[in-house]
mmCIF file with all atom_site columns, C-alpha atoms in Angstrom:
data_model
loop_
_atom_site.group_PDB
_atom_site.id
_atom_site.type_symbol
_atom_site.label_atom_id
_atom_site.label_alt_id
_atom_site.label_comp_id
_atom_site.label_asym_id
_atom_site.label_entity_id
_atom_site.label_seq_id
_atom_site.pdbx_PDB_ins_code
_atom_site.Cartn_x
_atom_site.Cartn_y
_atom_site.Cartn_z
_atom_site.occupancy
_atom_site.B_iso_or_equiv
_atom_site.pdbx_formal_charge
_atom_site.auth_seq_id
_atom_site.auth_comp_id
_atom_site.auth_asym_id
_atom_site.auth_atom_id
_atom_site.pdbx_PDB_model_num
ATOM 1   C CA . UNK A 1 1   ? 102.758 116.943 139.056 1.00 45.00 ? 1   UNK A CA 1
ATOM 2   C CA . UNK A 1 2   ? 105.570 114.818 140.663 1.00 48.00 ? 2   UNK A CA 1
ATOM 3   C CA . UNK A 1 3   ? 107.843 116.996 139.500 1.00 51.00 ? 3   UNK A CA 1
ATOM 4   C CA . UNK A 1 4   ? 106.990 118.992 142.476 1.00 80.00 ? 4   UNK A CA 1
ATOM 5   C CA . UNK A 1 5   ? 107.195 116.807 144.789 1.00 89.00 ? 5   UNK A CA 1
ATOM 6   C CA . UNK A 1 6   ? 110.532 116.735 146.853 1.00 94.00 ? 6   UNK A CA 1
ATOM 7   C CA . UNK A 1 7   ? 113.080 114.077 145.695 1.00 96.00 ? 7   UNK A CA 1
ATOM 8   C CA . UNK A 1 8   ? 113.017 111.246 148.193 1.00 97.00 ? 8   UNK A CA 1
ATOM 9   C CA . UNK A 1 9   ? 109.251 111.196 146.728 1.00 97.00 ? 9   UNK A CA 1
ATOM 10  C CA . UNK A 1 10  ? 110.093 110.811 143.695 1.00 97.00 ? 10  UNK A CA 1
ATOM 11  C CA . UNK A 1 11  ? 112.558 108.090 144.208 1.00 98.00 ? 11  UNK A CA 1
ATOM 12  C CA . UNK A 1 12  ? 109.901 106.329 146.208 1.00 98.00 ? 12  UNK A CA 1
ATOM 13  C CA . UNK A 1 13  ? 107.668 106.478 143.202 1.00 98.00 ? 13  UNK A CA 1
ATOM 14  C CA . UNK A 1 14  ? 109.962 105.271 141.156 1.00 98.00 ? 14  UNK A CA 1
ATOM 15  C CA . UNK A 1 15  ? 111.030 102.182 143.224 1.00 98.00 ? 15  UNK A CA 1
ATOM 16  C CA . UNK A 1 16  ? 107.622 101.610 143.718 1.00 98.00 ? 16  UNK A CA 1
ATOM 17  C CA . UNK A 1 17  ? 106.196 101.114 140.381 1.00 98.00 ? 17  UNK A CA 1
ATOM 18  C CA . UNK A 1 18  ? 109.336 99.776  139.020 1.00 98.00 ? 18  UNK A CA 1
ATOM 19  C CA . UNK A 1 19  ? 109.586 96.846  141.718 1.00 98.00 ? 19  UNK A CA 1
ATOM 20  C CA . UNK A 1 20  ? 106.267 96.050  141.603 1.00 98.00 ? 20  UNK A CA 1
ATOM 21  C CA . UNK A 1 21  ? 105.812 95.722  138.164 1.00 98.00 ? 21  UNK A CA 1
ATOM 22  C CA . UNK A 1 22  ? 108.985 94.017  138.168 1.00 98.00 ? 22  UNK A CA 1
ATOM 23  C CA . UNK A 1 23  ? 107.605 91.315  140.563 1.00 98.00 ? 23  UNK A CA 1
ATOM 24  C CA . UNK A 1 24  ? 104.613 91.081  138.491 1.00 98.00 ? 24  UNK A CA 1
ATOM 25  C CA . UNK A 1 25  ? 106.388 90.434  135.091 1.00 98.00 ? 25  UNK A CA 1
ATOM 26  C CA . UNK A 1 26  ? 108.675 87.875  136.960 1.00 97.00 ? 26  UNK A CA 1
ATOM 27  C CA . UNK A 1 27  ? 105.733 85.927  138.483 1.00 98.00 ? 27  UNK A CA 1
ATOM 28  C CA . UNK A 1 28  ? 103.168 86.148  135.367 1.00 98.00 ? 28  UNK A CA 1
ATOM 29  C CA . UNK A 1 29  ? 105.857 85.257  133.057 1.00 97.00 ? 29  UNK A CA 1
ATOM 30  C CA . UNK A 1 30  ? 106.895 81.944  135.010 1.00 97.00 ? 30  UNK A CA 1
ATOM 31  C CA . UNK A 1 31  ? 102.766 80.741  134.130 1.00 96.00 ? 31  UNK A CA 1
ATOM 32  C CA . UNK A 1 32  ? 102.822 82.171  130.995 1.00 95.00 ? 32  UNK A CA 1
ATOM 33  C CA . UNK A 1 33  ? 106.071 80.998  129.479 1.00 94.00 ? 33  UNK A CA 1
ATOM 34  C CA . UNK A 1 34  ? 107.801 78.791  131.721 1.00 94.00 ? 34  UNK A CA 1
ATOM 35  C CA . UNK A 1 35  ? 105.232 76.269  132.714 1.00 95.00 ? 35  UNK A CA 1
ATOM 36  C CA . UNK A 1 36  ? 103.955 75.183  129.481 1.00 94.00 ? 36  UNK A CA 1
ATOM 37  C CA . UNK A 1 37  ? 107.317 74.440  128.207 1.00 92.00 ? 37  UNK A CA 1
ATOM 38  C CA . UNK A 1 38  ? 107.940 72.586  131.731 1.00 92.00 ? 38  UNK A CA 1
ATOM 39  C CA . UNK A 1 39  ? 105.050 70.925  131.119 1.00 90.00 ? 39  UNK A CA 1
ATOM 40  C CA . UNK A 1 40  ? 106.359 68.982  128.081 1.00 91.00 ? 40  UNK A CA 1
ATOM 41  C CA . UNK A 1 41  ? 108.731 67.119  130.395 1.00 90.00 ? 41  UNK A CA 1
ATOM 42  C CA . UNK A 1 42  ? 108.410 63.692  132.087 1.00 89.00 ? 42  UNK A CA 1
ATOM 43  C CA . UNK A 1 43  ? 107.341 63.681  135.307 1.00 87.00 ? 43  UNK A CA 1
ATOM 44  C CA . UNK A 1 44  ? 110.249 63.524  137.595 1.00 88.00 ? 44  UNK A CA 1
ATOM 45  C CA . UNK A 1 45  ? 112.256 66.262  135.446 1.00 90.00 ? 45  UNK A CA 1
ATOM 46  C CA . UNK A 1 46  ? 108.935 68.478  135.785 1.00 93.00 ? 46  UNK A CA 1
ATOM 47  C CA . UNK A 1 47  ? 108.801 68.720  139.617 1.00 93.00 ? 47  UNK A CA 1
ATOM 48  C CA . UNK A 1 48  ? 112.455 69.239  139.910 1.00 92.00 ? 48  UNK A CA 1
ATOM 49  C CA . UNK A 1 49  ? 112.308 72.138  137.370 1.00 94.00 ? 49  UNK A CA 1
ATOM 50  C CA . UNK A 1 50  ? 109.019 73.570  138.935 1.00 96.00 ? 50  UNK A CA 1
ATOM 51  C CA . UNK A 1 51  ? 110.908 73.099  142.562 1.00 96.00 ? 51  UNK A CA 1
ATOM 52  C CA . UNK A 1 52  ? 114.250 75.364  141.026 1.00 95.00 ? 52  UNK A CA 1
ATOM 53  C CA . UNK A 1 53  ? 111.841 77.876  139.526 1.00 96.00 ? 53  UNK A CA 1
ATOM 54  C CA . UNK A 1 54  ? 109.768 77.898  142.704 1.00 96.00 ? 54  UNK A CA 1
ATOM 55  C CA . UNK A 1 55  ? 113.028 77.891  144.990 1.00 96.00 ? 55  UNK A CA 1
ATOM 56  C CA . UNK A 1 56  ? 114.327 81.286  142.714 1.00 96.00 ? 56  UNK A CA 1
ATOM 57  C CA . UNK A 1 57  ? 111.170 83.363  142.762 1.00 96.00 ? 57  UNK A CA 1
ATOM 58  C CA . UNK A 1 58  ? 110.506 82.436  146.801 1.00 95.00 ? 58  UNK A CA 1
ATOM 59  C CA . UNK A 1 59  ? 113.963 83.631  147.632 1.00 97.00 ? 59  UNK A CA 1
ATOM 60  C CA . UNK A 1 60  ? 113.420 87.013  145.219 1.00 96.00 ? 60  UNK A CA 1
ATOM 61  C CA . UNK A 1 61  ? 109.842 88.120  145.816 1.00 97.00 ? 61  UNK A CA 1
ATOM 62  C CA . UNK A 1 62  ? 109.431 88.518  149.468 1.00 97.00 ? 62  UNK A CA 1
ATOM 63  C CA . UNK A 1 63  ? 112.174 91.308  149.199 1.00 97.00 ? 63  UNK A CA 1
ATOM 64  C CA . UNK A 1 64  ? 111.176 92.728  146.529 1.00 98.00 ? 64  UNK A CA 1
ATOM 65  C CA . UNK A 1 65  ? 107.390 92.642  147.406 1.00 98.00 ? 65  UNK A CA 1
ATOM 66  C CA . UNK A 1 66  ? 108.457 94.593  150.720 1.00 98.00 ? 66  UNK A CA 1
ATOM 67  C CA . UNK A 1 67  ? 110.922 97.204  148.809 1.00 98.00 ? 67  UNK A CA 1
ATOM 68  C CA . UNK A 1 68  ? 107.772 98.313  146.873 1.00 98.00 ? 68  UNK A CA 1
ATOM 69  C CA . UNK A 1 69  ? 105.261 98.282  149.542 1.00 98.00 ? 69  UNK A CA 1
ATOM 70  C CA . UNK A 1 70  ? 107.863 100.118 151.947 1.00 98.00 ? 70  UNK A CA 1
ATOM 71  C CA . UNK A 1 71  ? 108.059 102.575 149.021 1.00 98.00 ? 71  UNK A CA 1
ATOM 72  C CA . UNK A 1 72  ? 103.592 102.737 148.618 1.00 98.00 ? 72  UNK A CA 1
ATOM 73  C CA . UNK A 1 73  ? 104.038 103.281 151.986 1.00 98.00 ? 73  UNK A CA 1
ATOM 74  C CA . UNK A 1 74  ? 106.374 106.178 152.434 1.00 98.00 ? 74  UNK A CA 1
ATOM 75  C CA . UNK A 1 75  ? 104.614 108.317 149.821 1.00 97.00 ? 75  UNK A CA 1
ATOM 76  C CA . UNK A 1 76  ? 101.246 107.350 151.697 1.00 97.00 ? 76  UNK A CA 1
ATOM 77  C CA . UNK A 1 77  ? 102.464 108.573 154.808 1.00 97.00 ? 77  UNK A CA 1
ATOM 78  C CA . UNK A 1 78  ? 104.216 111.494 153.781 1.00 95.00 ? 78  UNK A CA 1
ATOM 79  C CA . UNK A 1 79  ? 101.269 112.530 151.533 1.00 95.00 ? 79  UNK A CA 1
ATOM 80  C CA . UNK A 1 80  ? 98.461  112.384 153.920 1.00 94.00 ? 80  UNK A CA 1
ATOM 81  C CA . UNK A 1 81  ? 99.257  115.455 155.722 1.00 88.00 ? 81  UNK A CA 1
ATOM 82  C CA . UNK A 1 82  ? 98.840  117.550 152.600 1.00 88.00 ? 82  UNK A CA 1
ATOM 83  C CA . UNK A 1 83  ? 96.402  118.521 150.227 1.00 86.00 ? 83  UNK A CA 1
ATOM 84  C CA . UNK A 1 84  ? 97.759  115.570 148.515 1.00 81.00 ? 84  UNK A CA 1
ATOM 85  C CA . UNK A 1 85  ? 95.934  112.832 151.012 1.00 89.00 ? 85  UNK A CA 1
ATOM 86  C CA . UNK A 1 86  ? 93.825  111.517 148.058 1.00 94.00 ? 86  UNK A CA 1
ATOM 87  C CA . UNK A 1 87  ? 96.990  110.578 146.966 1.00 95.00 ? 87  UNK A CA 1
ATOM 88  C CA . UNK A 1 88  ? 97.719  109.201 149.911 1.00 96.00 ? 88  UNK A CA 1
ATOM 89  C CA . UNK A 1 89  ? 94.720  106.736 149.826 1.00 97.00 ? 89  UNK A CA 1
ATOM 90  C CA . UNK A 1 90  ? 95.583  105.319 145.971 1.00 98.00 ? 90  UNK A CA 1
ATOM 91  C CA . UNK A 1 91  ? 99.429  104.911 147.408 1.00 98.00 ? 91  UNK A CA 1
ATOM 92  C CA . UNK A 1 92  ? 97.957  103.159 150.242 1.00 98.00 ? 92  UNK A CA 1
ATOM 93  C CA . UNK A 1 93  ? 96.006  100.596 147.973 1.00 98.00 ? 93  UNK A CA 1
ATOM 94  C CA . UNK A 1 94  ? 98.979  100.213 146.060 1.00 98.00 ? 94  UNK A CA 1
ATOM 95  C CA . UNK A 1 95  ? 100.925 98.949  149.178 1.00 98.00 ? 95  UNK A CA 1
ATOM 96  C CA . UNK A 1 96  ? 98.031  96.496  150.263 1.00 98.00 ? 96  UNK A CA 1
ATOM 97  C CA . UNK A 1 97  ? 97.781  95.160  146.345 1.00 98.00 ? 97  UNK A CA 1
ATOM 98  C CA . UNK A 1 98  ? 101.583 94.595  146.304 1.00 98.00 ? 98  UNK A CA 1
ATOM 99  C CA . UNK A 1 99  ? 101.979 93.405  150.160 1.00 98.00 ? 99  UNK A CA 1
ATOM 100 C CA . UNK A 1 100 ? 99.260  90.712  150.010 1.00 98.00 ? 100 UNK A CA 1
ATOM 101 C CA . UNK A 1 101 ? 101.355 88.759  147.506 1.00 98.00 ? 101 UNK A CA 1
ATOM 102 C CA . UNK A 1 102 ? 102.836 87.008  150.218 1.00 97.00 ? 102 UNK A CA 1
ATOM 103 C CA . UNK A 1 103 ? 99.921  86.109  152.379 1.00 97.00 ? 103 UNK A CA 1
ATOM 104 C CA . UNK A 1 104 ? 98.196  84.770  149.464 1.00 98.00 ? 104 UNK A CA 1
ATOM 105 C CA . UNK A 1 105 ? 101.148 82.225  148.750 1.00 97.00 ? 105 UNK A CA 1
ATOM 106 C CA . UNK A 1 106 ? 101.511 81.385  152.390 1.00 96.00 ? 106 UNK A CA 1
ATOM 107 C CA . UNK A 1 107 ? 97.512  80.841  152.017 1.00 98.00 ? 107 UNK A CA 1
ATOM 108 C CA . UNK A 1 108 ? 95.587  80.418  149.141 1.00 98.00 ? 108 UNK A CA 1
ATOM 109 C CA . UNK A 1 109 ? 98.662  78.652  147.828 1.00 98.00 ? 109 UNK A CA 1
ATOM 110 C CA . UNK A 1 110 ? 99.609  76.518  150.171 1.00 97.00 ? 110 UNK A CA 1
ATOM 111 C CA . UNK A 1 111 ? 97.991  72.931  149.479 1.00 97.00 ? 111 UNK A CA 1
ATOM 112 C CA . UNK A 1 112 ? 98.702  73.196  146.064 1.00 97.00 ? 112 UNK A CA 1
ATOM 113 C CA . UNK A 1 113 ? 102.791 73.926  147.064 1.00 97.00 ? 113 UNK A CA 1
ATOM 114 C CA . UNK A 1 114 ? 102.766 71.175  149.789 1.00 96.00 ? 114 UNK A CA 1
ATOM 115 C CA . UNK A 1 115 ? 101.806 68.585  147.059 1.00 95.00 ? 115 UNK A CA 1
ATOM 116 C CA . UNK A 1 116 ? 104.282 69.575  144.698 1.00 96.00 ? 116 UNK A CA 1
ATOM 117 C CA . UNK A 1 117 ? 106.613 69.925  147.411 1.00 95.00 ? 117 UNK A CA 1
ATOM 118 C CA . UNK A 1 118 ? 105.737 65.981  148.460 1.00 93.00 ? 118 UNK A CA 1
ATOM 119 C CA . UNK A 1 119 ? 106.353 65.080  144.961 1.00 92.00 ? 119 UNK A CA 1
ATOM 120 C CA . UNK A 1 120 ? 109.782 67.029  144.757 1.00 92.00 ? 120 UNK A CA 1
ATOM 121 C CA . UNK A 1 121 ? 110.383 64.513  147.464 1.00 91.00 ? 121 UNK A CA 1
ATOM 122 C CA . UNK A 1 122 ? 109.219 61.576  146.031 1.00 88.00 ? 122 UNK A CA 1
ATOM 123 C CA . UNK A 1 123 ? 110.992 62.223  142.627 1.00 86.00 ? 123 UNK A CA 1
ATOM 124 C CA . UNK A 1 124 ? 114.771 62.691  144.909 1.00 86.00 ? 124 UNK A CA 1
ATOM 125 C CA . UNK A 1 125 ? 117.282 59.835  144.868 1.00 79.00 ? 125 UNK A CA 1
ATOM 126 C CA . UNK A 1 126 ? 115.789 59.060  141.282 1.00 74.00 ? 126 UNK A CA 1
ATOM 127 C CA . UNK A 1 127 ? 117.820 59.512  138.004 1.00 68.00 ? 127 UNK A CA 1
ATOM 128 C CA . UNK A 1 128 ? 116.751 62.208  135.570 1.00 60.00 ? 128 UNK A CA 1
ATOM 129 C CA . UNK A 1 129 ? 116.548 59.378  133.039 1.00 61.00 ? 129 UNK A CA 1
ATOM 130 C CA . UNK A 1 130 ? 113.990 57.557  135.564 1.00 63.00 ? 130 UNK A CA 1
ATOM 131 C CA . UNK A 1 131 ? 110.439 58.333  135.274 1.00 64.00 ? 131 UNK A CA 1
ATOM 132 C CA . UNK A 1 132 ? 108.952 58.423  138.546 1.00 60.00 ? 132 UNK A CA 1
ATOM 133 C CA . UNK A 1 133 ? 105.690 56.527  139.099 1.00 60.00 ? 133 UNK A CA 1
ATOM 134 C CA . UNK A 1 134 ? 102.473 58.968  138.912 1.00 59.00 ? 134 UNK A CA 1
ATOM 135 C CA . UNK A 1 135 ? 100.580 57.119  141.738 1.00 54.00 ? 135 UNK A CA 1
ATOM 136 C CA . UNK A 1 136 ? 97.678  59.635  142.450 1.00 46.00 ? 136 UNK A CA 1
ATOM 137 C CA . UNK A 1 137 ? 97.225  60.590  145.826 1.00 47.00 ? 137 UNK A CA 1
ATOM 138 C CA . UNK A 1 138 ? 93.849  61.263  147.391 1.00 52.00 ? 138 UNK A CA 1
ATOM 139 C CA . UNK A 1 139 ? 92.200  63.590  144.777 1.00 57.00 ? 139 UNK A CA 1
ATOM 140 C CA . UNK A 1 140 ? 93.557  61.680  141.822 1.00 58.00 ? 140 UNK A CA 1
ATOM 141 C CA . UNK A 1 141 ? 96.592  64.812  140.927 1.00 79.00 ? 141 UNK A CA 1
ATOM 142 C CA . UNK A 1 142 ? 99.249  63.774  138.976 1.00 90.00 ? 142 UNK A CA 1
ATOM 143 C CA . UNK A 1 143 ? 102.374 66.074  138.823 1.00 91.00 ? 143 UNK A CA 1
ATOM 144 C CA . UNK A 1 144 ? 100.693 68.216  135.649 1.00 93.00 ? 144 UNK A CA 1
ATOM 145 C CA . UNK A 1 145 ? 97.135  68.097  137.274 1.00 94.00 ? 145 UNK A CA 1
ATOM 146 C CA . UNK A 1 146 ? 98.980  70.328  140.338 1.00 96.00 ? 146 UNK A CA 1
ATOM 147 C CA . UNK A 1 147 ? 101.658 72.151  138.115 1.00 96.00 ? 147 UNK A CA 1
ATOM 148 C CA . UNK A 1 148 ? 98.274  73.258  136.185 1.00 96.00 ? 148 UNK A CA 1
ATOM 149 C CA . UNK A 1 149 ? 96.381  74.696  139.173 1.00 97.00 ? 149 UNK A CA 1
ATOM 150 C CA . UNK A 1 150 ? 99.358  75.807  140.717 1.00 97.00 ? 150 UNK A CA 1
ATOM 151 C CA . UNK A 1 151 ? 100.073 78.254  137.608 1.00 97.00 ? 151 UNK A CA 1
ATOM 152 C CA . UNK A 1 152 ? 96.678  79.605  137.323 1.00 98.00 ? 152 UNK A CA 1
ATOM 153 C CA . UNK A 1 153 ? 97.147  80.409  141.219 1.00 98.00 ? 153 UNK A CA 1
ATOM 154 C CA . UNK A 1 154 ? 100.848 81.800  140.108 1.00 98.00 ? 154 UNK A CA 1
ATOM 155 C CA . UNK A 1 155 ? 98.924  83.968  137.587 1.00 98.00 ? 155 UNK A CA 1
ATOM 156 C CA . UNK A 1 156 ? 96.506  85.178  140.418 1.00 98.00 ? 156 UNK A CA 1
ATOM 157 C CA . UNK A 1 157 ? 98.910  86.493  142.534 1.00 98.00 ? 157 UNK A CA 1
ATOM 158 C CA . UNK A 1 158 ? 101.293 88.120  139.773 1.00 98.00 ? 158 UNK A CA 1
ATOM 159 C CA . UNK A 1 159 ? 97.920  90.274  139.451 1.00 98.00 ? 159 UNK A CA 1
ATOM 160 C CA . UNK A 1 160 ? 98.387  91.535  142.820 1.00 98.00 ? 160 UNK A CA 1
ATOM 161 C CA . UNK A 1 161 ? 101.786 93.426  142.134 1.00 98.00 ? 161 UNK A CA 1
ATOM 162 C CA . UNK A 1 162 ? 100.524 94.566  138.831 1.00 98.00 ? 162 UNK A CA 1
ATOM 163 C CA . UNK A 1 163 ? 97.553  95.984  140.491 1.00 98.00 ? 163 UNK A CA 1
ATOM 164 C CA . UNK A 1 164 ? 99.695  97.448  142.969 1.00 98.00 ? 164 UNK A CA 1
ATOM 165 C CA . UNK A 1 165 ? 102.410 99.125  139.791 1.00 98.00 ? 165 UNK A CA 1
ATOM 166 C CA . UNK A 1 166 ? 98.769  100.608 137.917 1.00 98.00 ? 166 UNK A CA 1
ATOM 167 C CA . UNK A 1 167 ? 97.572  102.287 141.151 1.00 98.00 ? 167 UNK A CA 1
ATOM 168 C CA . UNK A 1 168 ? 101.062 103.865 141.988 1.00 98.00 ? 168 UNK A CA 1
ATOM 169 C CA . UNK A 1 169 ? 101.363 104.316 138.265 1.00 98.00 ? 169 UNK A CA 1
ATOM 170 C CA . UNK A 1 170 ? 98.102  106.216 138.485 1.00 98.00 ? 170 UNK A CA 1
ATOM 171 C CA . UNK A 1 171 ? 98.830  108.266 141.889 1.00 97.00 ? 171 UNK A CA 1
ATOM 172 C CA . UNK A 1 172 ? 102.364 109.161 140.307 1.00 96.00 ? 172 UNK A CA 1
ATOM 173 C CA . UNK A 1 173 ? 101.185 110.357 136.639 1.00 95.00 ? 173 UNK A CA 1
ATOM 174 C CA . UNK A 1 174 ? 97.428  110.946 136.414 1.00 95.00 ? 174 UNK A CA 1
ATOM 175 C CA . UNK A 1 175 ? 95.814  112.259 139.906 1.00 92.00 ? 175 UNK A CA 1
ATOM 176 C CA . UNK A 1 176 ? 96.129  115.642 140.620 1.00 81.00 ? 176 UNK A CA 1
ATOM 177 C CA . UNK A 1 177 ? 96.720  117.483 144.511 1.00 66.00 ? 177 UNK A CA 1
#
């Protein structure tokens, strides 16, 4: 059926699913396969690897989490003045999925960064072959107590994108006008 749609549709389908399910791999992949091999280092290598890997995917995501909403978006609101406007609503949902990645890092993931973030600090002006003391702070969390919570959160919120790639995937392939 998208084959009848005009061409700047199509191309926002494409870029659609393809970023967000690009976002999502990226994301799930860092809790999946980067953090348990992170997790085998000491302590002061760990937080400076998770603060690279965290400093890469913050400075990709945001656009690429906005590329594929913008995209949801433009087939929702060119769809839902035809007989397409079910469409519409699925394209719509695929926006919000993808979008909300970034309010739930600036929110549900927030203590969890800070902490790491403090011990990014606290591991700076060490050498790599200095271990940095794992005084626990309030709640008892060492550096792999956080790096643990923070990648179930990671794998979370890759969910959101992936959501958003199986309901465009969906509008583009299996709904009909």
């Amino acid at each position: 059926m998208s084959a009848l749609l005009p061409p700047s549709l199509r191309l926002a389908q494409a870029v659609g699913i393809m970023t967000s399910a690009f976002l999502s791999g990226g994301v799930l992949a860092v809790s999946y396969a980067f953090v348990p091999s992170m997790s085998q280092a000491p302590n002061t290598l760990l937080v400076r690897e998770w603060h690279t890997t965290y400093g890469r995917g913050a400075a990709a995501s945001p656009a690429l989490a906005m590329l594929s909403t913008l995209s949801y978006l433009y087939l929702s609101y060119n769809l839902s003045f035809t007989l397409n406007h079910h469409k519409a609503e699925v394209y719509a949902l695929a926006a919000i999925a993808t979008g909300s990645i970034v309010p739930f890092t600036l929110i549900v993931m927030k203590t969890v960064n800070g902490k790491m973030y403090r011990k990014v600090e606290k591991s700076k002006g060490l050498d790599r072959s200095e271990e940095m003391s794992e005084s626990q702070d309030k709640k008892g969390e060492k550096s792999q107590e956080l790096l643990d919570r923070w990648a179930m959160l990671n794998f979370g919120r890759g969910l959101l994108p992936f959501t958003g790639a199986c309901l465009g995937f969906y509008a583009s392939f299996f709904m009909t006008s």
